[in-house]
mmCIF file of C-alpha atoms in Angstrom:
data_model
loop_
_atom_site.group_PDB
_atom_site.id
_atom_site.type_symbol
_atom_site.label_atom_id
_atom_site.label_comp_id
_atom_site.label_asym_id
_atom_site.label_seq_id
_atom_site.Cartn_x
_atom_site.Cartn_y
_atom_site.Cartn_z
ATOM 1 C CA GLY R 8 38.563 21.329 39.763
ATOM 2 C CA ASP R 9 38.972 17.614 39.352
ATOM 3 C CA SER R 10 41.927 15.916 40.985
ATOM 4 C CA VAL R 11 43.352 12.442 41.567
ATOM 5 C CA THR R 12 45.610 11.425 44.422
ATOM 6 C CA GLN R 13 47.488 8.166 44.464
ATOM 7 C CA MET R 14 50.123 6.744 46.730
ATOM 8 C CA GLU R 15 53.673 7.665 45.948
ATOM 9 C CA GLY R 16 56.140 4.982 45.092
ATOM 10 C CA PRO R 17 58.256 3.259 44.495
ATOM 11 C CA VAL R 18 56.577 0.121 45.732
ATOM 12 C CA THR R 19 58.946 -2.833 45.852
ATOM 13 C CA LEU R 20 57.508 -6.327 46.165
ATOM 14 C CA SER R 21 58.583 -9.921 45.859
ATOM 15 C CA GLU R 22 57.030 -12.139 43.234
ATOM 16 C CA GLU R 23 53.637 -13.607 44.284
ATOM 17 C CA ALA R 24 53.080 -10.835 46.849
ATOM 18 C CA PHE R 25 49.791 -8.934 47.128
ATOM 19 C CA LEU R 26 49.708 -5.488 45.571
ATOM 20 C CA THR R 27 47.485 -2.561 46.519
ATOM 21 C CA ILE R 28 47.789 0.942 45.108
ATOM 22 C CA ASN R 29 45.471 3.488 46.684
ATOM 23 C CA CYS R 30 43.673 6.073 44.577
ATOM 24 C CA THR R 31 41.189 8.724 45.674
ATOM 25 C CA TYR R 32 39.572 11.418 43.609
ATOM 26 C CA THR R 33 37.726 14.728 43.721
ATOM 27 C CA ALA R 34 35.294 15.463 40.918
ATOM 28 C CA THR R 35 32.023 17.153 40.092
ATOM 29 C CA GLY R 36 29.312 14.571 39.662
ATOM 30 C CA TYR R 37 30.155 10.966 38.918
ATOM 31 C CA PRO R 38 33.225 10.524 36.765
ATOM 32 C CA SER R 39 34.539 7.512 34.893
ATOM 33 C CA LEU R 40 37.624 6.038 36.563
ATOM 34 C CA PHE R 41 40.627 4.395 34.959
ATOM 35 C CA TRP R 42 43.874 2.667 35.694
ATOM 36 C CA TYR R 43 46.533 3.031 33.014
ATOM 37 C CA VAL R 44 49.877 1.214 33.032
ATOM 38 C CA GLN R 45 53.162 2.324 31.521
ATOM 39 C CA TYR R 46 55.788 -0.346 30.949
ATOM 40 C CA PRO R 47 59.421 0.790 30.638
ATOM 41 C CA GLY R 48 60.043 2.764 27.470
ATOM 42 C CA GLU R 49 56.433 2.602 26.301
ATOM 43 C CA GLY R 50 53.341 4.757 26.192
ATOM 44 C CA LEU R 51 50.357 4.303 28.481
ATOM 45 C CA GLN R 52 47.792 1.590 27.936
ATOM 46 C CA LEU R 53 44.474 1.021 29.608
ATOM 47 C CA LEU R 54 44.561 -1.592 32.351
ATOM 48 C CA LEU R 55 40.935 -1.366 33.507
ATOM 49 C CA LYS R 56 38.102 1.077 33.983
ATOM 50 C CA ALA R 57 34.741 1.598 35.668
ATOM 51 C CA THR R 58 32.109 4.051 34.518
ATOM 52 C CA LYS R 59 29.623 4.044 37.397
ATOM 53 C CA ALA R 60 29.487 3.529 41.141
ATOM 54 C CA ASP R 61 30.004 -0.034 42.434
ATOM 55 C CA ASP R 62 31.319 -1.215 39.072
ATOM 56 C CA LYS R 63 34.382 -3.434 39.250
ATOM 57 C CA GLY R 64 36.975 -3.259 36.511
ATOM 58 C CA SER R 65 39.289 -6.211 36.018
ATOM 59 C CA ASN R 66 42.039 -7.275 33.650
ATOM 60 C CA LYS R 67 45.191 -9.438 33.802
ATOM 61 C CA GLY R 68 44.462 -10.374 37.432
ATOM 62 C CA PHE R 69 44.116 -6.723 38.495
ATOM 63 C CA GLU R 70 40.884 -5.416 40.005
ATOM 64 C CA ALA R 71 39.500 -2.071 41.160
ATOM 65 C CA THR R 72 36.036 -1.152 42.452
ATOM 66 C CA TYR R 73 34.434 2.265 41.994
ATOM 67 C CA ARG R 74 33.515 3.379 45.534
ATOM 68 C CA LYS R 75 31.406 6.527 45.437
ATOM 69 C CA GLU R 76 31.028 6.765 49.239
ATOM 70 C CA THR R 77 34.795 6.913 49.757
ATOM 71 C CA THR R 78 35.625 8.476 46.348
ATOM 72 C CA SER R 79 38.182 5.753 45.780
ATOM 73 C CA PHE R 80 39.326 3.349 43.086
ATOM 74 C CA HIS R 81 42.076 1.243 44.655
ATOM 75 C CA LEU R 82 44.006 -1.165 42.430
ATOM 76 C CA GLU R 83 44.704 -4.691 43.684
ATOM 77 C CA LYS R 84 46.374 -7.838 42.442
ATOM 78 C CA GLY R 85 46.613 -11.008 44.473
ATOM 79 C CA SER R 86 49.913 -12.374 43.165
ATOM 80 C CA VAL R 87 52.271 -10.132 41.229
ATOM 81 C CA GLN R 88 54.847 -11.213 38.687
ATOM 82 C CA VAL R 89 58.113 -9.635 37.587
ATOM 83 C CA SER R 90 56.353 -8.640 34.367
ATOM 84 C CA ASP R 91 54.015 -6.390 36.405
ATOM 85 C CA SER R 92 56.902 -4.000 37.060
ATOM 86 C CA ALA R 93 55.670 -0.700 35.625
ATOM 87 C CA VAL R 94 54.269 2.710 36.511
ATOM 88 C CA TYR R 95 50.547 2.716 37.299
ATOM 89 C CA PHE R 96 48.376 5.801 36.834
ATOM 90 C CA CYS R 97 44.933 6.387 38.258
ATOM 91 C CA ALA R 98 42.826 8.792 36.176
ATOM 92 C CA LEU R 99 39.315 10.143 35.786
ATOM 93 C CA SER R 100 37.183 11.807 33.171
ATOM 94 C CA ASP R 101 34.038 13.648 34.126
ATOM 95 C CA HIS R 102 30.673 13.683 32.401
ATOM 96 C CA ARG R 103 29.891 17.384 32.206
ATOM 97 C CA ASN R 104 29.968 17.283 28.425
ATOM 98 C CA LYS R 105 31.279 15.152 25.606
ATOM 99 C CA ALA R 106 34.642 16.901 25.444
ATOM 100 C CA ALA R 107 35.122 16.580 29.206
ATOM 101 C CA GLY R 108 34.255 12.893 28.916
ATOM 102 C CA ASN R 109 37.432 12.372 26.964
ATOM 103 C CA LYS R 110 39.802 14.575 28.970
ATOM 104 C CA LEU R 111 41.761 12.637 31.544
ATOM 105 C CA THR R 112 42.922 13.974 34.898
ATOM 106 C CA PHE R 113 45.809 11.852 36.162
ATOM 107 C CA GLY R 114 47.334 11.057 39.498
ATOM 108 C CA GLY R 115 51.093 11.344 39.857
ATOM 109 C CA GLY R 116 51.780 7.691 39.105
ATOM 110 C CA THR R 117 53.107 4.861 41.264
ATOM 111 C CA ARG R 118 56.185 2.937 40.239
ATOM 112 C CA VAL R 119 56.020 -0.752 41.099
ATOM 113 C CA LEU R 120 59.077 -2.988 41.073
ATOM 114 C CA VAL R 121 58.599 -6.726 41.469
ATOM 115 C CA LYS R 122 61.686 -8.718 42.352
ATOM 116 C CA PRO R 123 62.053 -12.440 41.624
ATOM 117 C CA ASN P 183 46.499 -0.989 12.433
ATOM 118 C CA ALA P 184 49.477 1.084 13.527
ATOM 119 C CA GLY P 185 47.349 2.764 16.233
ATOM 120 C CA VAL P 186 48.786 6.097 17.388
ATOM 121 C CA THR P 187 52.191 7.007 16.010
ATOM 122 C CA GLN P 188 54.461 9.845 17.073
ATOM 123 C CA THR P 189 57.607 11.311 15.563
ATOM 124 C CA PRO P 190 60.322 11.998 16.453
ATOM 125 C CA LYS P 191 61.095 9.673 19.361
ATOM 126 C CA PHE P 192 63.716 12.009 20.768
ATOM 127 C CA GLN P 193 64.671 15.599 20.061
ATOM 128 C CA VAL P 194 67.156 18.100 21.447
ATOM 129 C CA LEU P 195 66.412 21.794 20.953
ATOM 130 C CA LYS P 196 68.118 24.992 21.905
ATOM 131 C CA THR P 197 66.177 27.676 23.747
ATOM 132 C CA GLY P 198 64.175 29.755 21.282
ATOM 133 C CA GLN P 199 64.023 27.164 18.522
ATOM 134 C CA SER P 200 60.705 25.982 17.182
ATOM 135 C CA MET P 201 59.601 22.510 16.206
ATOM 136 C CA THR P 202 56.570 20.371 15.481
ATOM 137 C CA LEU P 203 55.797 17.069 17.154
ATOM 138 C CA GLN P 204 53.846 14.837 14.834
ATOM 139 C CA CYS P 205 50.945 12.601 15.835
ATOM 140 C CA ALA P 206 48.812 10.397 13.619
ATOM 141 C CA GLN P 207 46.153 7.757 14.239
ATOM 142 C CA ASP P 208 44.578 5.265 11.857
ATOM 143 C CA MET P 209 41.543 4.286 13.947
ATOM 144 C CA ASN P 210 39.254 7.053 12.648
ATOM 145 C CA HIS P 211 38.997 8.441 16.156
ATOM 146 C CA GLU P 212 37.141 11.689 16.636
ATOM 147 C CA TYR P 213 38.975 12.849 19.716
ATOM 148 C CA MET P 214 42.726 13.537 19.960
ATOM 149 C CA SER P 215 44.833 15.120 22.658
ATOM 150 C CA TRP P 216 48.347 15.996 23.752
ATOM 151 C CA TYR P 217 49.734 15.422 27.239
ATOM 152 C CA ARG P 218 53.076 16.112 28.817
ATOM 153 C CA GLN P 219 54.561 13.829 31.442
ATOM 154 C CA ASP P 220 56.802 15.215 34.143
ATOM 155 C CA PRO P 221 58.233 13.296 37.117
ATOM 156 C CA GLY P 222 55.798 13.007 40.018
ATOM 157 C CA MET P 223 53.109 14.993 38.223
ATOM 158 C CA GLY P 224 51.443 12.351 36.119
ATOM 159 C CA LEU P 225 50.268 13.531 32.728
ATOM 160 C CA ARG P 226 48.814 16.965 32.126
ATOM 161 C CA LEU P 227 46.620 17.924 29.199
ATOM 162 C CA ILE P 228 48.061 20.512 26.826
ATOM 163 C CA HIS P 229 45.504 20.756 23.985
ATOM 164 C CA TYR P 230 42.743 18.585 22.636
ATOM 165 C CA SER P 231 40.499 18.294 19.598
ATOM 166 C CA VAL P 232 36.957 16.893 19.337
ATOM 167 C CA GLY P 233 37.114 16.671 15.547
ATOM 168 C CA ALA P 234 38.733 18.100 12.427
ATOM 169 C CA GLY P 235 38.846 21.882 12.596
ATOM 170 C CA ILE P 236 38.020 22.037 16.323
ATOM 171 C CA THR P 237 40.653 22.457 19.025
ATOM 172 C CA ASP P 238 40.677 23.715 22.594
ATOM 173 C CA GLN P 239 43.083 24.331 25.440
ATOM 174 C CA GLY P 240 43.820 21.932 28.235
ATOM 175 C CA GLU P 241 45.457 22.509 31.586
ATOM 176 C CA VAL P 242 48.909 23.688 30.390
ATOM 177 C CA PRO P 243 48.546 25.250 26.893
ATOM 178 C CA ASN P 244 51.033 28.130 27.109
ATOM 179 C CA GLY P 245 53.882 27.930 24.604
ATOM 180 C CA TYR P 246 52.126 25.331 22.442
ATOM 181 C CA ASN P 247 49.983 25.530 19.350
ATOM 182 C CA VAL P 248 47.835 22.910 17.627
ATOM 183 C CA SER P 249 45.661 22.505 14.561
ATOM 184 C CA ARG P 250 43.513 19.655 13.244
ATOM 185 C CA SER P 251 43.045 19.782 9.503
ATOM 186 C CA THR P 252 42.339 16.052 9.115
ATOM 187 C CA THR P 253 40.861 13.342 11.314
ATOM 188 C CA GLU P 254 44.153 11.448 11.289
ATOM 189 C CA ASP P 255 46.723 14.106 12.217
ATOM 190 C CA PHE P 256 47.151 16.346 15.238
ATOM 191 C CA PRO P 257 50.546 18.100 15.301
ATOM 192 C CA LEU P 258 51.831 19.999 18.327
ATOM 193 C CA ARG P 259 53.961 23.077 17.685
ATOM 194 C CA LEU P 260 56.430 24.602 20.082
ATOM 195 C CA LEU P 261 56.724 28.213 19.024
ATOM 196 C CA SER P 262 59.862 29.206 20.968
ATOM 197 C CA ALA P 263 61.231 26.379 23.071
ATOM 198 C CA ALA P 264 62.096 26.948 26.727
ATOM 199 C CA PRO P 265 63.907 24.651 29.213
ATOM 200 C CA SER P 266 60.595 24.317 31.117
ATOM 201 C CA GLN P 267 59.251 22.433 28.098
ATOM 202 C CA THR P 268 61.724 19.604 28.622
ATOM 203 C CA SER P 269 59.383 16.672 29.060
ATOM 204 C CA VAL P 270 57.954 13.548 27.499
ATOM 205 C CA TYR P 271 55.021 14.259 25.223
ATOM 206 C CA PHE P 272 52.227 11.796 24.553
ATOM 207 C CA CYS P 273 49.525 11.965 21.961
ATOM 208 C CA ALA P 274 46.279 10.087 22.548
ATOM 209 C CA SER P 275 43.084 9.388 20.652
ATOM 210 C CA SER P 276 39.654 7.943 21.379
ATOM 211 C CA TYR P 277 36.346 7.388 19.624
ATOM 212 C CA GLY P 278 34.814 10.174 21.682
ATOM 213 C CA GLY P 279 32.140 8.531 23.817
ATOM 214 C CA TRP P 280 31.551 8.857 27.553
ATOM 215 C CA GLY P 281 34.338 7.271 29.535
ATOM 216 C CA ALA P 282 36.079 6.283 26.330
ATOM 217 C CA THR P 283 39.395 4.469 26.422
ATOM 218 C CA GLN P 284 42.294 6.671 25.366
ATOM 219 C CA TYR P 285 44.922 5.094 23.099
ATOM 220 C CA PHE P 286 48.377 6.526 23.600
ATOM 221 C CA GLY P 287 51.330 6.848 21.280
ATOM 222 C CA PRO P 288 54.852 5.793 22.322
ATOM 223 C CA GLY P 289 55.873 9.331 23.247
ATOM 224 C CA THR P 290 58.412 11.947 22.209
ATOM 225 C CA ARG P 291 61.196 12.793 24.624
ATOM 226 C CA LEU P 292 62.153 16.462 24.298
ATOM 227 C CA LEU P 293 65.204 18.109 25.813
ATOM 228 C CA VAL P 294 65.502 21.896 25.627
ATOM 229 C CA LEU P 295 68.934 23.275 26.424
#
């Protein structure tokens, strides 16, 4: 079945440091890929997504590129802020059928702590 | 728009008790789902619905029941609570297209003693 693997945290950084969170996946066909973020005490919200190979998703200074050849979707940000402290989830949905296209398979989450 | 709302925010149950977690959305989304979040395991799909009157099982459906009588509401029922169901529960909705963005509620934290 489908699966998502992402680096375990916590990741602790200083403000303005470069952030990378690795994410790799296993799926049938070519899934859509997502990064969701969960701020303390809140639900998840979409950070960015890519729906086909070589697409780059970007939002709030974060970027991730859909790499079919390496089955990866690594998240990067060039200069983090304290407000980026959160848990980040990589996820996929496959395209076998319409229902599957809305079911998310999540990685375990990576907690990021940015210190001033 | 309130988006996706969930009640209660926090609940304590004793083993064997039953309860219903409420979820509602005001975006006229076709697709709704329930996930549970456990430490280190990400979120796992419990049940989902592709429209009113249509539900199906996800990855971890045992011990849970759902129904979808309206587009707006998608309650999750715990029939006989067990300590293994201690978790944070999230409801989500989307318009139902390929690669659609899921909108999540704020979550319900459940403790089963």
